Amino acid sequence: MNINMLKGSPVKAVLRFSVPLMIGNFFQLFYNIADSVIVGRYVSADALAAVGVTGPINSLLIGFAMGLTTGFAIPVAEAFGAGDKARVRKCFGNAVFLTMLMSIVITALAVSLSRPLLRLIDTPAEIMDDANTYAVIIYCGTVFAMFYNMMSAMIRALGDSRSPLIFLIISSVVNIVLDLVFVLLLHLAIIGVAVATVIGNLVSMLLCIWFVRRRHPELRAKKPDYKPDKAVCRALLGMGLPMALQLSITAVGSLILQGAVNSFGAHAVAAISVGSKVENIVNIVLSALGVALSTFVAQNRGAKQYQRIFRSVRQIFLLDLSLSVVASMILWFLGKRIGTIFLKDSVEEILSLTDTYLKTLACFYMALAVLFIFRNLLQGLGYGYTSIIAGAAELCGRVLVAYVLASRFGFPAICLAGPAAWILADIPLVIIYFVKKQKLKRQFCPAESAP
């Protein structure tokens, strides 16, 4: 069911659109968490650390792929808002071509760079082999993840956020069942967990392809639509590449930071891994609202409804700030308790470090809410380059912590990496938004901007 983003209450439209995204994010995290719980409880703490240490590298390589394909949906949402069905199909066809091309390149790079990157961040020797095995298997399934992400983003660009949720729930169930079979019955340990994740992505991809062919005629591209078109590819890459680079630049900072974390030993690695899982759970609502806002803004931009966009921003911003306060309270009071579900034994040192990490984040969560709102808002307005600026600012924050603070103040300083990154990214995004807002108001809302 498509949600009309062009009429009615903007906040209601964004909330209705974001609810399936929230549930979808939950299930996506749920099967990622299932991996961690099964590894942590039924394999070992070292195995959990091995999975966790691959996170920054996955963000660098797989994150680039996901950002790229998510960005492809912005021009589709804009064309859909403008009522240009032919351009919607052309954008979709060219997105399929670009996704296939980039998946081949990214898979080859990821597999070949996995072990060198793990060495680069000083991965502890006792978890090196498991970490590399897990990463390589995940990278071999990059094509499935990319196509699922691209297809689901295209469906959401039309205002349908519910259908990708259904597919994600199905693939989550498949993934968890396979986790249990591969680990508990076949004793495949980390290999089984990685293979289950790849199969889950394959199931999601196939379901999306089937659904588009059956239910969304707007995306039924014809043979000429798949032929590369320079102008269309430029528009797709113009949004996709900045989002991909933003995630990759941020991931470079995370890689550098991971090297600093690794120097504190396997317990610190496990603590950050557990803390990141808890953080991701709490981020579900804020992240979903940001994605919904991006689609809302892109569609209304295509329809040239700038007044509607600007009227909605303040309400959504205040809503996001309020939710960030709730998120902070959860991290502060319940974060450590949630973290215990990821460990076979409640290792007190790991849980203590996890608690320190989560309480530090809780003090700065409003800054993260600002980041989600303004980054997605500017992407929806077509200013893709702002993602790179935000990513570079986040990189500076993490490098500052890794090279300056961590060596002097130890693990507590590591916990400040995220907040430092958020605050430094917020500053240019907020400035750019208000500058661009005045420009767009003069161009499209002259009555409002007149003295």
Steps between C-alpha positions, in 0.01 A plus 500: 500500500644834391487792744414837344789729590369792296173572687372507856699537822876477433577368848227237472632392159858475627394307810281258302784443257759460775314240711566214254859622475534482877361148507722409204808642670408303809480173310821576311670561831321200644667257266834678538453478876405134461840447337672664794292324766554159343872564456543649847296237682565183299850554362719733713571857607800502265270402213269789592799735494597359159158588360509841668845593373380464139238770557709804398634319192149393403390860540781608268439246223141380536394839635623661178282259302194562715539878489538490123181304436300694759598824327367369169148530642510879544470581125224238475304662783546842338379371159205326665402820681515685168274237338765405241442123469734461202788645699416277798541193277817635341655572840409154620647326194825692526515433874485126426791537257710704745423267790618194306817676385588635842423172681763321290763766573421527871497123555839458336652783706341389826616138477856597404532771768338318792807356674729800426244735654460277804878511544500875449275552801712268717239227537607273789665181372260273689200626300666576163408179314139498617458868416639455148288190433183678610579811295588319175177300502294814560682678217429215257130575550535872431303477174192370684521770767545775241208392283271457800597843630452663160166332429358574844617863476325534164176359641521743793568787259146447368358537851474129582699427814287205613586242232880503556421446868313177425790370293747589770298318766494188284874513435564563872313184593693307234829639631432415864381147421812441289719645779367241739528215250854588388638573849313268735440201274779515242758668730619738227563783749578835336484352150139396558402843632652675197340262248161544668530878460582468129205268440272742685608783265438275200146427617432874548630579152287235329187614684558862392547401135181293507303781664614770258399284204158427651393817679696809389449579130685829555821296534440258214786623287506409134808385310604855390480615863787268595729655241747730677404864460772752589262762637301250708811323630646837590185588698501163678870513582465865596288388797635148550873572506487777763294278731737209435808715558350645817457153644846396385671811634324445831610136489863603447473690826345193661786285368754736651304501823472119493878484492505704820235273656694188400802625692297463821447126441222254416279606793492860376423379147213286632369791713489737204339227289229444761454873557463562128226236481308671781556839338365372169182381670442842653575672169215324318244778545734793425642330192156411360372854540806628313445266204129583492581871499737453206228330290241759604728789403605342167142438388388851598806647334398324178152654538660843573324516839775677691267678740369161609857381559605795711181498708558138596865528603451669837231254614701195398815646654331555839356149485844353432659694786232374740562142391875544546438584867310173540785316325752655739303380801487146361875495444572637846268284707453184291800481267712272717209265564423474129868429436488181711295319234804494271730313737504136604645595836452841658867595485506792742795677336326499160168617646669777698672632189172470305320703768763775480466512122119520499473760777747723316289479183183574698632843594524608134205335324331828405799566274430172321137601448615824337731301272226262385256782422724744315701242306186333362327832445783633285522172308129521422549857377760370253815624674679166495843654555405591857526131588870509415550812712324333794705184451826695496400678821421165665837368387676794665317430825596133510861563397530765770387250761714212370825692465475763771262402778513118510874480565471747788169414665447136405167326439275783632634719220406237241140543611509866392574414135135480396391823671802687359410378152133596535569852625760576234265375226203701635674835466541513117168326435298753700682795341452363146130433561417853610702653216328277242161555659520875446610447140216259426245726669604793281475280190183301569321678788537872415193598700647359822846645449378848408552771767 
